[in-house]
mmCIF file of C-alpha atoms in Angstrom:
data_model
loop_
_atom_site.group_PDB
_atom_site.id
_atom_site.type_symbol
_atom_site.label_atom_id
_atom_site.label_comp_id
_atom_site.label_asym_id
_atom_site.label_seq_id
_atom_site.Cartn_x
_atom_site.Cartn_y
_atom_site.Cartn_z
ATOM 1 C CA UNK Q 1 25.337 -5.510 -22.004
ATOM 2 C CA UNK Q 2 27.939 -3.993 -19.700
ATOM 3 C CA UNK Q 3 28.862 -6.221 -16.794
ATOM 4 C CA UNK Q 4 28.258 -4.982 -13.260
ATOM 5 C CA UNK Q 5 31.212 -3.932 -11.168
ATOM 6 C CA UNK Q 6 31.587 -5.641 -7.790
ATOM 7 C CA UNK Q 7 30.220 -2.546 -6.060
ATOM 8 C CA UNK Q 8 27.261 -2.348 -8.446
ATOM 9 C CA UNK Q 9 26.479 -6.029 -7.894
ATOM 10 C CA UNK Q 10 26.590 -5.469 -4.142
ATOM 11 C CA UNK Q 11 24.368 -2.401 -4.562
ATOM 12 C CA UNK Q 12 21.795 -4.522 -6.433
ATOM 13 C CA UNK Q 13 21.816 -7.138 -3.634
ATOM 14 C CA UNK Q 14 21.391 -4.467 -0.984
ATOM 15 C CA UNK Q 15 18.752 -2.580 -2.960
ATOM 16 C CA UNK Q 16 16.537 -5.665 -3.082
ATOM 17 C CA UNK Q 17 16.392 -5.757 0.725
ATOM 18 C CA UNK Q 18 14.305 -2.610 1.142
ATOM 19 C CA UNK Q 19 14.272 -0.798 -2.231
ATOM 20 C CA UNK Q 20 15.982 2.158 -0.556
ATOM 21 C CA UNK Q 21 18.688 3.381 -2.908
ATOM 22 C CA UNK Q 22 20.567 5.580 -0.435
ATOM 23 C CA UNK Q 23 20.709 2.858 2.221
ATOM 24 C CA UNK Q 24 21.701 0.272 -0.393
ATOM 25 C CA UNK Q 25 24.561 2.532 -1.495
ATOM 26 C CA UNK Q 26 25.793 2.913 2.083
ATOM 27 C CA UNK Q 27 25.583 -0.841 2.740
ATOM 28 C CA UNK Q 28 27.395 -1.467 -0.556
ATOM 29 C CA UNK Q 29 30.316 0.608 0.673
ATOM 30 C CA UNK Q 30 29.680 4.045 -0.778
ATOM 31 C CA UNK Q 31 30.097 7.176 1.335
ATOM 32 C CA UNK Q 32 27.026 8.185 3.362
ATOM 33 C CA UNK Q 33 27.667 11.791 2.291
ATOM 34 C CA UNK Q 34 27.082 10.982 -1.374
ATOM 35 C CA UNK Q 35 24.794 7.949 -1.017
ATOM 36 C CA UNK Q 36 21.681 9.647 -2.443
ATOM 37 C CA UNK Q 37 23.512 10.876 -5.521
ATOM 38 C CA UNK Q 38 25.306 7.554 -6.042
ATOM 39 C CA UNK Q 39 22.014 5.657 -5.702
ATOM 40 C CA UNK Q 40 20.249 7.924 -8.172
ATOM 41 C CA UNK Q 41 23.094 7.672 -10.666
ATOM 42 C CA UNK Q 42 23.492 3.914 -10.214
ATOM 43 C CA UNK Q 43 19.788 3.209 -10.659
ATOM 44 C CA UNK Q 44 19.735 5.054 -13.996
ATOM 45 C CA UNK Q 45 22.403 2.803 -15.524
ATOM 46 C CA UNK Q 46 20.786 0.308 -17.926
ATOM 47 C CA UNK Q 47 22.889 -2.645 -16.757
ATOM 48 C CA UNK Q 48 21.976 -1.995 -13.106
ATOM 49 C CA UNK Q 49 18.286 -1.553 -13.952
ATOM 50 C CA UNK Q 50 18.307 -4.860 -15.841
ATOM 51 C CA UNK Q 51 20.071 -6.596 -12.946
ATOM 52 C CA UNK Q 52 17.506 -5.258 -10.449
ATOM 53 C CA UNK Q 53 14.592 -6.289 -12.697
ATOM 54 C CA UNK Q 54 16.069 -9.755 -13.244
ATOM 55 C CA UNK Q 55 16.737 -10.277 -9.535
ATOM 56 C CA UNK Q 56 13.205 -9.151 -8.653
ATOM 57 C CA UNK Q 57 11.705 -11.505 -11.260
ATOM 58 C CA UNK Q 58 13.794 -14.405 -9.932
ATOM 59 C CA UNK Q 59 12.726 -13.642 -6.373
ATOM 60 C CA UNK Q 60 9.084 -13.451 -7.426
ATOM 61 C CA UNK Q 61 9.346 -16.836 -9.135
ATOM 62 C CA UNK Q 62 11.195 -18.355 -6.180
ATOM 63 C CA UNK Q 63 8.763 -17.095 -3.536
ATOM 64 C CA UNK Q 64 5.556 -17.278 -5.551
ATOM 65 C CA UNK Q 65 4.835 -13.678 -4.593
ATOM 66 C CA UNK Q 66 3.740 -11.653 -7.569
ATOM 67 C CA UNK Q 67 1.315 -8.880 -8.467
ATOM 68 C CA UNK Q 68 -1.585 -11.269 -9.016
ATOM 69 C CA UNK Q 69 -1.139 -12.877 -5.622
ATOM 70 C CA UNK Q 70 -0.988 -9.502 -3.862
ATOM 71 C CA UNK Q 71 -4.087 -8.287 -5.721
ATOM 72 C CA UNK Q 72 -5.927 -11.498 -4.804
ATOM 73 C CA UNK Q 73 -5.064 -11.060 -1.105
ATOM 74 C CA UNK Q 74 -6.262 -7.458 -1.194
ATOM 75 C CA UNK Q 75 -9.471 -8.591 -2.892
ATOM 76 C CA UNK Q 76 -10.134 -11.144 -0.127
ATOM 77 C CA UNK Q 77 -9.899 -8.391 2.465
ATOM 78 C CA UNK Q 78 -11.749 -5.798 0.403
ATOM 79 C CA UNK Q 79 -14.738 -8.016 -0.280
ATOM 80 C CA UNK Q 80 -14.926 -9.897 3.019
ATOM 81 C CA UNK Q 81 -18.450 -10.275 4.375
ATOM 82 C CA UNK Q 82 -18.868 -10.288 8.160
ATOM 83 C CA UNK Q 83 -21.672 -12.854 7.812
ATOM 84 C CA UNK Q 84 -18.996 -15.408 6.901
ATOM 85 C CA UNK Q 85 -17.474 -14.986 10.374
ATOM 86 C CA UNK Q 86 -20.385 -14.520 12.740
ATOM 87 C CA UNK Q 87 -24.115 -14.905 13.113
ATOM 88 C CA UNK Q 88 -26.191 -12.380 14.990
ATOM 89 C CA UNK Q 89 -29.790 -11.622 15.707
ATOM 90 C CA UNK Q 90 -32.200 -10.657 18.479
ATOM 91 C CA UNK Q 91 -30.825 -13.369 20.775
ATOM 92 C CA UNK Q 92 -27.198 -12.296 20.471
ATOM 93 C CA UNK Q 93 -24.106 -13.006 18.447
ATOM 94 C CA UNK Q 94 -22.108 -16.170 17.819
ATOM 95 C CA UNK Q 95 -18.696 -16.397 16.132
ATOM 96 C CA UNK Q 96 -18.188 -19.207 13.663
ATOM 97 C CA UNK Q 97 -15.550 -21.784 14.576
ATOM 98 C CA UNK Q 98 -12.243 -21.230 12.772
ATOM 99 C CA UNK Q 99 -12.465 -24.710 11.260
ATOM 100 C CA UNK Q 100 -15.630 -23.672 9.437
ATOM 101 C CA UNK Q 101 -13.980 -20.693 7.732
ATOM 102 C CA UNK Q 102 -12.714 -21.019 4.188
ATOM 103 C CA UNK Q 103 -9.023 -20.351 3.618
ATOM 104 C CA UNK Q 104 -9.982 -17.068 1.927
ATOM 105 C CA UNK Q 105 -12.091 -15.966 4.892
ATOM 106 C CA UNK Q 106 -9.459 -16.995 7.436
ATOM 107 C CA UNK Q 107 -6.928 -14.792 5.616
ATOM 108 C CA UNK Q 108 -9.142 -11.778 6.375
ATOM 109 C CA UNK Q 109 -9.018 -12.217 10.158
ATOM 110 C CA UNK Q 110 -6.672 -9.795 11.891
ATOM 111 C CA UNK Q 111 -7.519 -10.588 15.499
ATOM 112 C CA UNK Q 112 -9.772 -12.744 17.660
ATOM 113 C CA UNK Q 113 -10.244 -11.949 21.335
ATOM 114 C CA UNK Q 114 -12.222 -13.250 24.242
ATOM 115 C CA UNK Q 115 -12.575 -11.886 27.733
ATOM 116 C CA UNK Q 116 -14.331 -13.462 30.641
ATOM 117 C CA UNK Q 117 -15.403 -11.300 33.534
ATOM 118 C CA UNK Q 118 -18.819 -10.253 34.707
ATOM 119 C CA UNK Q 119 -19.889 -10.675 31.101
ATOM 120 C CA UNK Q 120 -18.293 -12.854 28.477
ATOM 121 C CA UNK Q 121 -17.074 -10.887 25.480
ATOM 122 C CA UNK Q 122 -15.952 -12.330 22.142
ATOM 123 C CA UNK Q 123 -14.700 -10.227 19.268
ATOM 124 C CA UNK Q 124 -13.332 -10.727 15.804
ATOM 125 C CA UNK Q 125 -11.511 -8.019 13.891
ATOM 126 C CA UNK Q 126 -10.955 -8.178 10.161
ATOM 127 C CA UNK Q 127 -8.121 -6.539 8.262
ATOM 128 C CA UNK Q 128 -8.753 -2.990 7.008
ATOM 129 C CA UNK Q 129 -11.442 -3.322 4.331
ATOM 130 C CA UNK Q 130 -11.393 0.375 3.406
ATOM 131 C CA UNK Q 131 -7.610 0.362 3.005
ATOM 132 C CA UNK Q 132 -7.742 -2.729 0.788
ATOM 133 C CA UNK Q 133 -10.482 -1.182 -1.345
ATOM 134 C CA UNK Q 134 -8.462 2.011 -1.692
ATOM 135 C CA UNK Q 135 -5.331 0.123 -2.763
ATOM 136 C CA UNK Q 136 -7.322 -1.879 -5.306
ATOM 137 C CA UNK Q 137 -9.020 1.274 -6.588
ATOM 138 C CA UNK Q 138 -5.676 2.998 -7.013
ATOM 139 C CA UNK Q 139 -4.300 -0.050 -8.808
ATOM 140 C CA UNK Q 140 -7.251 0.107 -11.196
ATOM 141 C CA UNK Q 141 -6.834 3.866 -11.699
ATOM 142 C CA UNK Q 142 -10.223 4.644 -10.178
ATOM 143 C CA UNK Q 143 -8.984 7.401 -7.908
ATOM 144 C CA UNK Q 144 -6.990 10.376 -8.996
ATOM 145 C CA UNK Q 145 -4.873 12.428 -6.662
ATOM 146 C CA UNK Q 146 -5.814 16.019 -7.418
ATOM 147 C CA UNK Q 147 -2.839 17.577 -5.665
ATOM 148 C CA UNK Q 148 -0.908 17.910 -8.921
ATOM 149 C CA UNK Q 149 -3.883 18.797 -11.100
ATOM 150 C CA UNK Q 150 -4.098 22.453 -10.169
ATOM 151 C CA UNK Q 151 -5.102 24.683 -13.051
ATOM 152 C CA UNK Q 152 -2.002 26.797 -13.498
ATOM 153 C CA UNK Q 153 -3.860 29.292 -15.713
ATOM 154 C CA UNK Q 154 -6.491 30.071 -13.113
ATOM 155 C CA UNK Q 155 -7.522 33.705 -13.195
ATOM 156 C CA UNK Q 156 -9.196 35.386 -10.265
ATOM 157 C CA UNK Q 157 -10.927 38.687 -10.904
ATOM 158 C CA UNK Q 158 -11.496 40.900 -7.916
ATOM 159 C CA UNK Q 159 -13.918 43.716 -8.556
ATOM 160 C CA UNK Q 160 -13.851 46.638 -6.183
ATOM 161 C CA UNK Q 161 -16.850 48.862 -5.889
ATOM 162 C CA UNK Q 162 -19.223 50.521 -3.502
ATOM 163 C CA UNK Q 163 -21.643 48.341 -1.621
ATOM 164 C CA UNK Q 164 -25.266 48.757 -2.693
ATOM 165 C CA UNK Q 165 -27.285 51.317 -0.792
ATOM 166 C CA UNK Q 166 -30.187 50.266 1.343
ATOM 167 C CA UNK Q 167 -30.991 47.057 3.134
ATOM 168 C CA UNK Q 168 -29.978 43.769 1.510
ATOM 169 C CA UNK Q 169 -32.669 41.813 -0.298
ATOM 170 C CA UNK Q 170 -34.036 38.946 1.593
#
């Protein structure tokens, strides 16, 4: 395996910050004018790709953040049930105390607010359930973006002729 040059090693370090190749190239000392091209070229080199993959794996191990953990967090949000956070009925609504929430349920809470004025108002807002479901669905391949699936051999026949005589049926 070819060893990384000093600039390539710096590029790898910078790339891991935001996964933006052009910005990583600039921060690594390459010219802003050619940063996109340098980044593209650098990221195709096998030794650089291996270094990026190894550094990402080490970071994942070090931080405990991996694909499974991210999927599990999305699942908590996607399948959250409002009944775990509040009770409501004909006599009103009552939020559950935070100490009564499970760790999984607490992770779903985006915001809690309370206002006292003429009427007392309490509210709880959960993270975006629809967004989490969409991300999980995409991860599972359930949704297909149709933008690139256009039938390139589509034929449209336009037939010109005289309109029929008389009133239309109906």
